[in-house]
Amino acid sequence: MLCSLLKWPYFLLSTRAFLVSSSDFVGFLRNFCEALVVLPEKMRVFSLENVIDEFEALTKDAGRLQRATLRKILEQNAEAEYLQNLGLGGRTDPESFKVCIPLVTHSDLEPYIQRILDGDTSPILTGKPITSISLSSGTTQGKPKYLAFNDELVHSTMQIYRTSFAFRNKEYPVGNGKALQFIYSSKQVKTKGGLIATTATTNVYRSEQFKRTMKDIQSQCCSPDEVIFGPDFQQSLYCHLLCGLIYSDDVQIISSTFAHSIVHAFRTFEQVWEELCTDIREGVLSSRITVPSIRAAVSKLLSPNPALADSIHSKCLRLSNWYGVIPELWPNAKYVYGIMTGSMEPYLKKLRHYAGSLPLMSADYGSSEGWIGANVNPSLPPESATFAVLPNIGYFEFIPLQNPEGQELEHSVSTIHYIEAEPVGLTEVEVGKEYEIVVTNFAGLYRYRLGDIVRIAGFHNATPELQFVCRRSLVLSINIDKNTEKDLQLAVEAAAKLLTEEKLEVVDFTSHVDTSTEPGHYVIFWELCSDATDEVLRSCCSCLDLSFLDAGYVGSRKVGVIGPLELRVVRKGTFQKILDHYLGLGAAVSQFKTPRCVGVSNSMVLQILCRNVTGYYFSTAYGT
Ligand code: AMP
């Protein structure tokens, strides 16, 4: 009964049979949206047109849906000790919610999460006991954060995947085929209380709905599950490439969660392509693949194919410095897809190089805490990608942020100081303004500060389209200077221009604040694709110094309270060692983000960097 009732609006929407008066329509839309908040994923009938219609209906009624979503979250979790102790008393309206529940960060919730990890199954943060845990990548904060994971988060992930695919497919339709997806699971750890903790992406890949959704959105992975869930990342990567080549004519999409994994995969391809050709020619898997489950699964797909091997071989030889390798080897691929914004922007240049004429499309915006928005404007260049917030997947608030004018008021060592106003609701944000996002979700987070800064680029119906600006945490600060990850990225981009004439590029970079010297100074670590002359690197170093435009930095440099910036060049492969280090700690390649600042507390990574320095240069930009 419920099922047929819920299909009814789909019929109306998909056939566009709006034979109702406008007031009826408003009522209808209200009921429809209400139904969408409670409609289980598996009851939905998949069609791209339906997905777009659903998205349009949701976003037109964003304000009311936000209230309905908050009500649903608070009703489901009314028993939670956290909400009870804060005196919410079963109320579900936004006003009471804001009065009773404080804004929090992850550290405020740690004691509650710890009890869940230790096996306390009483309703602590959620009504129903938490049975799975996600580990955030931990690359932005230094250590992974433990977060609750449940079916609602899987549902919203699928909703986001489908929504952005439906819009993408309107402009860049893919045929039936496969996707070369560089996706990897991570280690699972058991908490003291017996819960399984793994990265959010692994939790998603393991869910039943993932496979179904990948089929729906024509993105079925070329590689068997044994490759995705293999215990050795390098072996999985090799096999992803191999399976992609075996199915080279079928591949329609090249993708990964974050763009870094695609660039990393093709850098590896440059090293192993001949071995891959040999495997295909002889139909025998390389001896480097030693994990029995991966060997067995991939061997089944291999049979001697000298014609394919020869064709790959000659195409690779014809390429100039691997420019356009993706369309050359995967002639039916329509685009390259993955998160390309924020900390992924530095990889765009290399990605464009590998992608040649193929369009790059930036994927959606989310976190281990839950998804936020879908990219429904796929033709925008990745640098300007926007994310339309889905109003039924969480309750979102936005803290308006304003740069302090004139005198600095206060200085915090870890975050950028802004003048903060009271949080506003999803539909109350203003175009052009910047905000920090606050999330309330179905998995026990209430008014949780995500730590991301976004700018409002516009609206899609009544829901805002966000642009990712940066993480709120500062990466570089010594005195009154404040530089974010974005400032560092811009400085590196500016200085790296001096390398292009030498046909050199920065493979990866990070930074460190060195206060062991008096005065303290910024250290930037660069890995280059090959050697550069001292002269060029000296100019790059001074250019980096001059490219930090923050008034606090410039002033401090001029009066000498911050010393000359230091550029340290590290050996090739150093950033691979850093990645390996994080993988050893249980991080997933699928969620990996190079830490853009390494503090003294991150001693292992700092050691890897310092031990691999091959040259260092000091800026002469400010005369000292
Ligand atoms: P994690 O949960 O640790 O894998 O990382 C989530 C974080 O990744 C978010 O809070 C953002 O800072 C960043 N992130 C996720 N999606 C995007 C995106 N589309 N653009 C820029 N940054 C993103």
PDB file of N, CA and C in Angstrom, residues 255-341:
ATOM      1  N   SER A 255      37.542   7.274 -12.886  1.00  0.00           N
ATOM      2  CA  SER A 255      37.182   8.018 -11.671  1.00  0.00           C
ATOM      3  C   SER A 255      37.903   7.531 -10.426  1.00  0.00           C
ATOM      4  N   SER A 256      37.804   8.343  -9.398  1.00  0.00           N
ATOM      5  CA  SER A 256      38.223   7.951  -8.055  1.00  0.00           C
ATOM      6  C   SER A 256      37.495   8.902  -7.114  1.00  0.00           C
ATOM      7  N   THR A 257      37.598   8.671  -5.811  1.00  0.00           N
ATOM      8  CA  THR A 257      36.910   9.591  -4.900  1.00  0.00           C
ATOM      9  C   THR A 257      37.585  10.956  -4.977  1.00  0.00           C
ATOM     10  N   PHE A 258      38.897  10.980  -4.724  1.00  0.00           N
ATOM     11  CA  PHE A 258      39.653  12.233  -4.794  1.00  0.00           C
ATOM     12  C   PHE A 258      40.633  12.162  -5.972  1.00  0.00           C
ATOM     13  N   ALA A 259      40.824  13.292  -6.644  1.00  0.00           N
ATOM     14  CA  ALA A 259      41.658  13.341  -7.848  1.00  0.00           C
ATOM     15  C   ALA A 259      43.082  12.837  -7.609  1.00  0.00           C
ATOM     16  N   HIS A 260      43.557  12.981  -6.394  1.00  0.00           N
ATOM     17  CA  HIS A 260      44.918  12.545  -6.086  1.00  0.00           C
ATOM     18  C   HIS A 260      45.137  11.088  -6.517  1.00  0.00           C
ATOM     19  N   SER A 261      44.121  10.233  -6.282  1.00  0.00           N
ATOM     20  CA  SER A 261      44.283   8.799  -6.607  1.00  0.00           C
ATOM     21  C   SER A 261      44.429   8.579  -8.111  1.00  0.00           C
ATOM     22  N   ILE A 262      43.789   9.418  -8.926  1.00  0.00           N
ATOM     23  CA  ILE A 262      43.901   9.225 -10.388  1.00  0.00           C
ATOM     24  C   ILE A 262      45.306   9.625 -10.827  1.00  0.00           C
ATOM     25  N   VAL A 263      45.770  10.773 -10.325  1.00  0.00           N
ATOM     26  CA  VAL A 263      47.112  11.233 -10.699  1.00  0.00           C
ATOM     27  C   VAL A 263      48.140  10.202 -10.232  1.00  0.00           C
ATOM     28  N   HIS A 264      47.973   9.730  -9.028  1.00  0.00           N
ATOM     29  CA  HIS A 264      48.891   8.739  -8.485  1.00  0.00           C
ATOM     30  C   HIS A 264      48.886   7.478  -9.357  1.00  0.00           C
ATOM     31  N   ALA A 265      47.698   7.078  -9.808  1.00  0.00           N
ATOM     32  CA  ALA A 265      47.588   5.861 -10.633  1.00  0.00           C
ATOM     33  C   ALA A 265      48.349   6.036 -11.948  1.00  0.00           C
ATOM     34  N   PHE A 266      48.240   7.217 -12.547  1.00  0.00           N
ATOM     35  CA  PHE A 266      48.919   7.376 -13.844  1.00  0.00           C
ATOM     36  C   PHE A 266      50.421   7.630 -13.693  1.00  0.00           C
ATOM     37  N   ARG A 267      50.819   8.194 -12.581  1.00  0.00           N
ATOM     38  CA  ARG A 267      52.271   8.270 -12.326  1.00  0.00           C
ATOM     39  C   ARG A 267      52.813   6.832 -12.224  1.00  0.00           C
ATOM     40  N   THR A 268      52.034   5.968 -11.570  1.00  0.00           N
ATOM     41  CA  THR A 268      52.455   4.562 -11.463  1.00  0.00           C
ATOM     42  C   THR A 268      52.435   3.912 -12.842  1.00  0.00           C
ATOM     43  N   PHE A 269      51.413   4.221 -13.626  1.00  0.00           N
ATOM     44  CA  PHE A 269      51.318   3.649 -14.979  1.00  0.00           C
ATOM     45  C   PHE A 269      52.590   3.935 -15.777  1.00  0.00           C
ATOM     46  N   GLU A 270      53.115   5.152 -15.623  1.00  0.00           N
ATOM     47  CA  GLU A 270      54.347   5.511 -16.353  1.00  0.00           C
ATOM     48  C   GLU A 270      55.476   4.520 -16.033  1.00  0.00           C
ATOM     49  N   GLN A 271      55.455   3.984 -14.800  1.00  0.00           N
ATOM     50  CA  GLN A 271      56.522   3.059 -14.388  1.00  0.00           C
ATOM     51  C   GLN A 271      56.256   1.617 -14.825  1.00  0.00           C
ATOM     52  N   VAL A 272      54.967   1.232 -14.874  1.00  0.00           N
ATOM     53  CA  VAL A 272      54.687  -0.217 -15.009  1.00  0.00           C
ATOM     54  C   VAL A 272      54.029  -0.593 -16.340  1.00  0.00           C
ATOM     55  N   TRP A 273      53.929   0.359 -17.269  1.00  0.00           N
ATOM     56  CA  TRP A 273      53.123   0.074 -18.453  1.00  0.00           C
ATOM     57  C   TRP A 273      53.650  -1.105 -19.265  1.00  0.00           C
ATOM     58  N   GLU A 274      54.989  -1.259 -19.297  1.00  0.00           N
ATOM     59  CA  GLU A 274      55.517  -2.360 -20.115  1.00  0.00           C
ATOM     60  C   GLU A 274      55.186  -3.714 -19.487  1.00  0.00           C
ATOM     61  N   GLU A 275      55.244  -3.732 -18.163  1.00  0.00           N
ATOM     62  CA  GLU A 275      54.901  -4.974 -17.457  1.00  0.00           C
ATOM     63  C   GLU A 275      53.419  -5.322 -17.681  1.00  0.00           C
ATOM     64  N   LEU A 276      52.582  -4.282 -17.692  1.00  0.00           N
ATOM     65  CA  LEU A 276      51.154  -4.511 -17.944  1.00  0.00           C
ATOM     66  C   LEU A 276      50.959  -5.106 -19.343  1.00  0.00           C
ATOM     67  N   CYS A 277      51.713  -4.559 -20.311  1.00  0.00           N
ATOM     68  CA  CYS A 277      51.609  -5.075 -21.686  1.00  0.00           C
ATOM     69  C   CYS A 277      52.018  -6.550 -21.731  1.00  0.00           C
ATOM     70  N   THR A 278      53.098  -6.884 -21.001  1.00  0.00           N
ATOM     71  CA  THR A 278      53.563  -8.281 -20.994  1.00  0.00           C
ATOM     72  C   THR A 278      52.470  -9.193 -20.435  1.00  0.00           C
ATOM     73  N   ASP A 279      51.840  -8.766 -19.338  1.00  0.00           N
ATOM     74  CA  ASP A 279      50.764  -9.585 -18.737  1.00  0.00           C
ATOM     75  C   ASP A 279      49.663  -9.844 -19.772  1.00  0.00           C
ATOM     76  N   ILE A 280      49.299  -8.775 -20.499  1.00  0.00           N
ATOM     77  CA  ILE A 280      48.196  -8.909 -21.460  1.00  0.00           C
ATOM     78  C   ILE A 280      48.635  -9.791 -22.641  1.00  0.00           C
ATOM     79  N   ARG A 281      49.874  -9.586 -23.073  1.00  0.00           N
ATOM     80  CA  ARG A 281      50.367 -10.363 -24.226  1.00  0.00           C
ATOM     81  C   ARG A 281      50.369 -11.861 -23.888  1.00  0.00           C
ATOM     82  N   GLU A 282      50.889 -12.179 -22.688  1.00  0.00           N
ATOM     83  CA  GLU A 282      51.071 -13.596 -22.343  1.00  0.00           C
ATOM     84  C   GLU A 282      49.873 -14.207 -21.599  1.00  0.00           C
ATOM     85  N   GLY A 283      48.999 -13.329 -21.125  1.00  0.00           N
ATOM     86  CA  GLY A 283      47.839 -13.847 -20.376  1.00  0.00           C
ATOM     87  C   GLY A 283      48.220 -14.384 -19.011  1.00  0.00           C
ATOM     88  N   VAL A 284      49.344 -13.902 -18.486  1.00  0.00           N
ATOM     89  CA  VAL A 284      49.801 -14.364 -17.160  1.00  0.00           C
ATOM     90  C   VAL A 284      50.054 -13.138 -16.283  1.00  0.00           C
ATOM     91  N   LEU A 285      49.519 -13.200 -15.095  1.00  0.00           N
ATOM     92  CA  LEU A 285      49.641 -12.051 -14.191  1.00  0.00           C
ATOM     93  C   LEU A 285      51.061 -11.946 -13.625  1.00  0.00           C
ATOM     94  N   SER A 286      51.564 -10.722 -13.574  1.00  0.00           N
ATOM     95  CA  SER A 286      52.911 -10.456 -13.060  1.00  0.00           C
ATOM     96  C   SER A 286      53.128 -11.086 -11.676  1.00  0.00           C
ATOM     97  N   SER A 287      54.369 -11.487 -11.445  1.00  0.00           N
ATOM     98  CA  SER A 287      54.666 -12.119 -10.150  1.00  0.00           C
ATOM     99  C   SER A 287      54.618 -11.103  -9.009  1.00  0.00           C
ATOM    100  N   ARG A 288      54.517  -9.808  -9.356  1.00  0.00           N
ATOM    101  CA  ARG A 288      54.412  -8.821  -8.270  1.00  0.00           C
ATOM    102  C   ARG A 288      53.072  -8.958  -7.526  1.00  0.00           C
ATOM    103  N   ILE A 289      52.102  -9.607  -8.157  1.00  0.00           N
ATOM    104  CA  ILE A 289      50.810  -9.781  -7.475  1.00  0.00           C
ATOM    105  C   ILE A 289      50.877 -11.086  -6.681  1.00  0.00           C
ATOM    106  N   THR A 290      50.978 -10.920  -5.378  1.00  0.00           N
ATOM    107  CA  THR A 290      51.199 -12.095  -4.525  1.00  0.00           C
ATOM    108  C   THR A 290      50.000 -12.419  -3.635  1.00  0.00           C
ATOM    109  N   VAL A 291      49.049 -11.473  -3.541  1.00  0.00           N
ATOM    110  CA  VAL A 291      47.891 -11.746  -2.669  1.00  0.00           C
ATOM    111  C   VAL A 291      47.020 -12.797  -3.378  1.00  0.00           C
ATOM    112  N   PRO A 292      46.833 -13.979  -2.772  1.00  0.00           N
ATOM    113  CA  PRO A 292      46.148 -15.064  -3.485  1.00  0.00           C
ATOM    114  C   PRO A 292      44.761 -14.669  -4.022  1.00  0.00           C
ATOM    115  N   SER A 293      43.965 -13.942  -3.205  1.00  0.00           N
ATOM    116  CA  SER A 293      42.603 -13.617  -3.661  1.00  0.00           C
ATOM    117  C   SER A 293      42.652 -12.699  -4.889  1.00  0.00           C
ATOM    118  N   ILE A 294      43.582 -11.746  -4.898  1.00  0.00           N
ATOM    119  CA  ILE A 294      43.684 -10.827  -6.047  1.00  0.00           C
ATOM    120  C   ILE A 294      44.179 -11.625  -7.256  1.00  0.00           C
ATOM    121  N   ARG A 295      45.188 -12.456  -7.053  1.00  0.00           N
ATOM    122  CA  ARG A 295      45.751 -13.255  -8.173  1.00  0.00           C
ATOM    123  C   ARG A 295      44.659 -14.083  -8.830  1.00  0.00           C
ATOM    124  N   ALA A 296      43.882 -14.767  -7.965  1.00  0.00           N
ATOM    125  CA  ALA A 296      42.873 -15.675  -8.520  1.00  0.00           C
ATOM    126  C   ALA A 296      41.823 -14.885  -9.307  1.00  0.00           C
ATOM    127  N   ALA A 297      41.357 -13.793  -8.723  1.00  0.00           N
ATOM    128  CA  ALA A 297      40.265 -13.052  -9.365  1.00  0.00           C
ATOM    129  C   ALA A 297      40.717 -12.403 -10.668  1.00  0.00           C
ATOM    130  N   VAL A 298      41.922 -11.831 -10.676  1.00  0.00           N
ATOM    131  CA  VAL A 298      42.361 -11.109 -11.886  1.00  0.00           C
ATOM    132  C   VAL A 298      42.820 -12.100 -12.959  1.00  0.00           C
ATOM    133  N   SER A 299      43.414 -13.214 -12.536  1.00  0.00           N
ATOM    134  CA  SER A 299      43.865 -14.206 -13.522  1.00  0.00           C
ATOM    135  C   SER A 299      42.688 -14.703 -14.365  1.00  0.00           C
ATOM    136  N   LYS A 300      41.513 -14.787 -13.714  1.00  0.00           N
ATOM    137  CA  LYS A 300      40.327 -15.253 -14.451  1.00  0.00           C
ATOM    138  C   LYS A 300      39.987 -14.339 -15.629  1.00  0.00           C
ATOM    139  N   LEU A 301      40.358 -13.063 -15.510  1.00  0.00           N
ATOM    140  CA  LEU A 301      40.002 -12.104 -16.571  1.00  0.00           C
ATOM    141  C   LEU A 301      41.054 -12.067 -17.673  1.00  0.00           C
ATOM    142  N   LEU A 302      42.218 -12.679 -17.398  1.00  0.00           N
ATOM    143  CA  LEU A 302      43.348 -12.565 -18.339  1.00  0.00           C
ATOM    144  C   LEU A 302      43.401 -13.756 -19.280  1.00  0.00           C
ATOM    145  N   SER A 303      43.587 -13.470 -20.570  1.00  0.00           N
ATOM    146  CA  SER A 303      43.948 -14.549 -21.498  1.00  0.00           C
ATOM    147  C   SER A 303      44.886 -13.902 -22.509  1.00  0.00           C
ATOM    148  N   PRO A 304      45.761 -14.674 -23.146  1.00  0.00           N
ATOM    149  CA  PRO A 304      46.755 -14.032 -24.016  1.00  0.00           C
ATOM    150  C   PRO A 304      46.076 -13.173 -25.089  1.00  0.00           C
ATOM    151  N   ASN A 305      46.497 -11.922 -25.174  1.00  0.00           N
ATOM    152  CA  ASN A 305      45.895 -11.022 -26.175  1.00  0.00           C
ATOM    153  C   ASN A 305      46.995 -10.148 -26.787  1.00  0.00           C
ATOM    154  N   PRO A 306      47.807 -10.738 -27.667  1.00  0.00           N
ATOM    155  CA  PRO A 306      48.940  -9.992 -28.231  1.00  0.00           C
ATOM    156  C   PRO A 306      48.493  -8.740 -28.997  1.00  0.00           C
ATOM    157  N   ALA A 307      47.322  -8.814 -29.637  1.00  0.00           N
ATOM    158  CA  ALA A 307      46.880  -7.653 -30.424  1.00  0.00           C
ATOM    159  C   ALA A 307      46.646  -6.455 -29.505  1.00  0.00           C
ATOM    160  N   LEU A 308      45.959  -6.699 -28.370  1.00  0.00           N
ATOM    161  CA  LEU A 308      45.702  -5.599 -27.428  1.00  0.00           C
ATOM    162  C   LEU A 308      47.030  -5.087 -26.845  1.00  0.00           C
ATOM    163  N   ALA A 309      47.907  -6.018 -26.495  1.00  0.00           N
ATOM    164  CA  ALA A 309      49.195  -5.620 -25.913  1.00  0.00           C
ATOM    165  C   ALA A 309      49.985  -4.760 -26.903  1.00  0.00           C
ATOM    166  N   ASP A 310      50.011  -5.171 -28.165  1.00  0.00           N
ATOM    167  CA  ASP A 310      50.752  -4.393 -29.180  1.00  0.00           C
ATOM    168  C   ASP A 310      50.151  -3.009 -29.353  1.00  0.00           C
ATOM    169  N   SER A 311      48.829  -2.982 -29.366  1.00  0.00           N
ATOM    170  CA  SER A 311      48.178  -1.681 -29.577  1.00  0.00           C
ATOM    171  C   SER A 311      48.488  -0.736 -28.400  1.00  0.00           C
ATOM    172  N   ILE A 312      48.422  -1.244 -27.174  1.00  0.00           N
ATOM    173  CA  ILE A 312      48.736  -0.393 -26.004  1.00  0.00           C
ATOM    174  C   ILE A 312      50.199   0.052 -26.091  1.00  0.00           C
ATOM    175  N   HIS A 313      51.059  -0.889 -26.427  1.00  0.00           N
ATOM    176  CA  HIS A 313      52.491  -0.604 -26.489  1.00  0.00           C
ATOM    177  C   HIS A 313      52.775   0.509 -27.495  1.00  0.00           C
ATOM    178  N   SER A 314      52.210   0.375 -28.693  1.00  0.00           N
ATOM    179  CA  SER A 314      52.547   1.401 -29.699  1.00  0.00           C
ATOM    180  C   SER A 314      51.910   2.747 -29.347  1.00  0.00           C
ATOM    181  N   LYS A 315      50.718   2.714 -28.755  1.00  0.00           N
ATOM    182  CA  LYS A 315      50.103   3.996 -28.346  1.00  0.00           C
ATOM    183  C   LYS A 315      50.970   4.689 -27.298  1.00  0.00           C
ATOM    184  N   CYS A 316      51.461   3.914 -26.333  1.00  0.00           N
ATOM    185  CA  CYS A 316      52.280   4.512 -25.266  1.00  0.00           C
ATOM    186  C   CYS A 316      53.559   5.110 -25.851  1.00  0.00           C
ATOM    187  N   LEU A 317      54.148   4.411 -26.809  1.00  0.00           N
ATOM    188  CA  LEU A 317      55.404   4.931 -27.386  1.00  0.00           C
ATOM    189  C   LEU A 317      55.169   6.215 -28.159  1.00  0.00           C
ATOM    190  N   ARG A 318      53.976   6.334 -28.753  1.00  0.00           N
ATOM    191  CA  ARG A 318      53.678   7.535 -29.558  1.00  0.00           C
ATOM    192  C   ARG A 318      53.420   8.772 -28.698  1.00  0.00           C
ATOM    193  N   LEU A 319      53.051   8.556 -27.426  1.00  0.00           N
ATOM    194  CA  LEU A 319      52.663   9.709 -26.597  1.00  0.00           C
ATOM    195  C   LEU A 319      53.870  10.575 -26.267  1.00  0.00           C
ATOM    196  N   SER A 320      53.598  11.876 -26.164  1.00  0.00           N
ATOM    197  CA  SER A 320      54.687  12.761 -25.780  1.00  0.00           C
ATOM    198  C   SER A 320      54.535  13.081 -24.291  1.00  0.00           C
ATOM    199  N   ASN A 321      55.482  12.590 -23.500  1.00  0.00           N
ATOM    200  CA  ASN A 321      55.468  12.821 -22.058  1.00  0.00           C
ATOM    201  C   ASN A 321      54.113  12.468 -21.432  1.00  0.00           C
ATOM    202  N   TRP A 322      53.464  11.446 -21.965  1.00  0.00           N
ATOM    203  CA  TRP A 322      52.209  10.904 -21.450  1.00  0.00           C
ATOM    204  C   TRP A 322      51.031  11.868 -21.582  1.00  0.00           C
ATOM    205  N   TYR A 323      51.186  12.891 -22.406  1.00  0.00           N
ATOM    206  CA  TYR A 323      50.063  13.815 -22.607  1.00  0.00           C
ATOM    207  C   TYR A 323      48.904  13.050 -23.271  1.00  0.00           C
ATOM    208  N   GLY A 324      47.708  13.153 -22.685  1.00  0.00           N
ATOM    209  CA  GLY A 324      46.513  12.533 -23.282  1.00  0.00           C
ATOM    210  C   GLY A 324      46.496  11.013 -23.219  1.00  0.00           C
ATOM    211  N   VAL A 325      47.226  10.438 -22.257  1.00  0.00           N
ATOM    212  CA  VAL A 325      47.256   8.970 -22.174  1.00  0.00           C
ATOM    213  C   VAL A 325      45.843   8.386 -21.946  1.00  0.00           C
ATOM    214  N   ILE A 326      45.008   9.103 -21.222  1.00  0.00           N
ATOM    215  CA  ILE A 326      43.692   8.523 -20.891  1.00  0.00           C
ATOM    216  C   ILE A 326      42.837   8.326 -22.154  1.00  0.00           C
ATOM    217  N   PRO A 327      42.586   9.382 -22.953  1.00  0.00           N
ATOM    218  CA  PRO A 327      41.754   9.128 -24.140  1.00  0.00           C
ATOM    219  C   PRO A 327      42.435   8.210 -25.162  1.00  0.00           C
ATOM    220  N   GLU A 328      43.759   8.212 -25.160  1.00  0.00           N
ATOM    221  CA  GLU A 328      44.458   7.358 -26.116  1.00  0.00           C
ATOM    222  C   GLU A 328      44.190   5.881 -25.799  1.00  0.00           C
ATOM    223  N   LEU A 329      44.289   5.541 -24.534  1.00  0.00           N
ATOM    224  CA  LEU A 329      44.122   4.122 -24.170  1.00  0.00           C
ATOM    225  C   LEU A 329      42.666   3.738 -23.904  1.00  0.00           C
ATOM    226  N   TRP A 330      41.839   4.717 -23.570  1.00  0.00           N
ATOM    227  CA  TRP A 330      40.425   4.426 -23.309  1.00  0.00           C
ATOM    228  C   TRP A 330      39.598   5.304 -24.256  1.00  0.00           C
ATOM    229  N   PRO A 331      39.525   4.903 -25.525  1.00  0.00           N
ATOM    230  CA  PRO A 331      38.961   5.792 -26.555  1.00  0.00           C
ATOM    231  C   PRO A 331      37.482   6.095 -26.351  1.00  0.00           C
ATOM    232  N   ASN A 332      36.771   5.261 -25.558  1.00  0.00           N
ATOM    233  CA  ASN A 332      35.336   5.533 -25.366  1.00  0.00           C
ATOM    234  C   ASN A 332      35.029   6.247 -24.055  1.00  0.00           C
ATOM    235  N   ALA A 333      36.078   6.620 -23.328  1.00  0.00           N
ATOM    236  CA  ALA A 333      35.838   7.343 -22.067  1.00  0.00           C
ATOM    237  C   ALA A 333      35.240   8.711 -22.383  1.00  0.00           C
ATOM    238  N   LYS A 334      34.249   9.113 -21.570  1.00  0.00           N
ATOM    239  CA  LYS A 334      33.574  10.399 -21.825  1.00  0.00           C
ATOM    240  C   LYS A 334      34.107  11.509 -20.932  1.00  0.00           C
ATOM    241  N   TYR A 335      34.588  11.129 -19.753  1.00  0.00           N
ATOM    242  CA  TYR A 335      35.132  12.160 -18.854  1.00  0.00           C
ATOM    243  C   TYR A 335      35.923  11.520 -17.720  1.00  0.00           C
ATOM    244  N   VAL A 336      36.637  12.377 -17.001  1.00  0.00           N
ATOM    245  CA  VAL A 336      37.383  11.950 -15.821  1.00  0.00           C
ATOM    246  C   VAL A 336      36.671  12.568 -14.623  1.00  0.00           C
ATOM    247  N   TYR A 337      36.433  11.756 -13.597  1.00  0.00           N
ATOM    248  CA  TYR A 337      35.549  12.191 -12.519  1.00  0.00           C
ATOM    249  C   TYR A 337      36.150  11.935 -11.139  1.00  0.00           C
ATOM    250  N   GLY A 338      36.074  12.899 -10.258  1.00  0.00           N
ATOM    251  CA  GLY A 338      36.554  12.735  -8.882  1.00  0.00           C
ATOM    252  C   GLY A 338      36.523  14.107  -8.217  1.00  0.00           C
ATOM    253  N   ILE A 339      36.708  14.154  -6.908  1.00  0.00           N
ATOM    254  CA  ILE A 339      36.741  15.460  -6.232  1.00  0.00           C
ATOM    255  C   ILE A 339      38.025  16.171  -6.644  1.00  0.00           C
ATOM    256  N   MET A 340      37.869  17.366  -7.215  1.00  0.00           N
ATOM    257  CA  MET A 340      39.028  18.089  -7.744  1.00  0.00           C
ATOM    258  C   MET A 340      39.194  19.446  -7.074  1.00  0.00           C
ATOM    259  N   THR A 341      38.304  19.732  -6.133  1.00  0.00           N
ATOM    260  CA  THR A 341      38.335  21.049  -5.485  1.00  0.00           C
ATOM    261  C   THR A 341      39.138  20.974  -4.185  1.00  0.00           C
TER     262      THR A 341
END
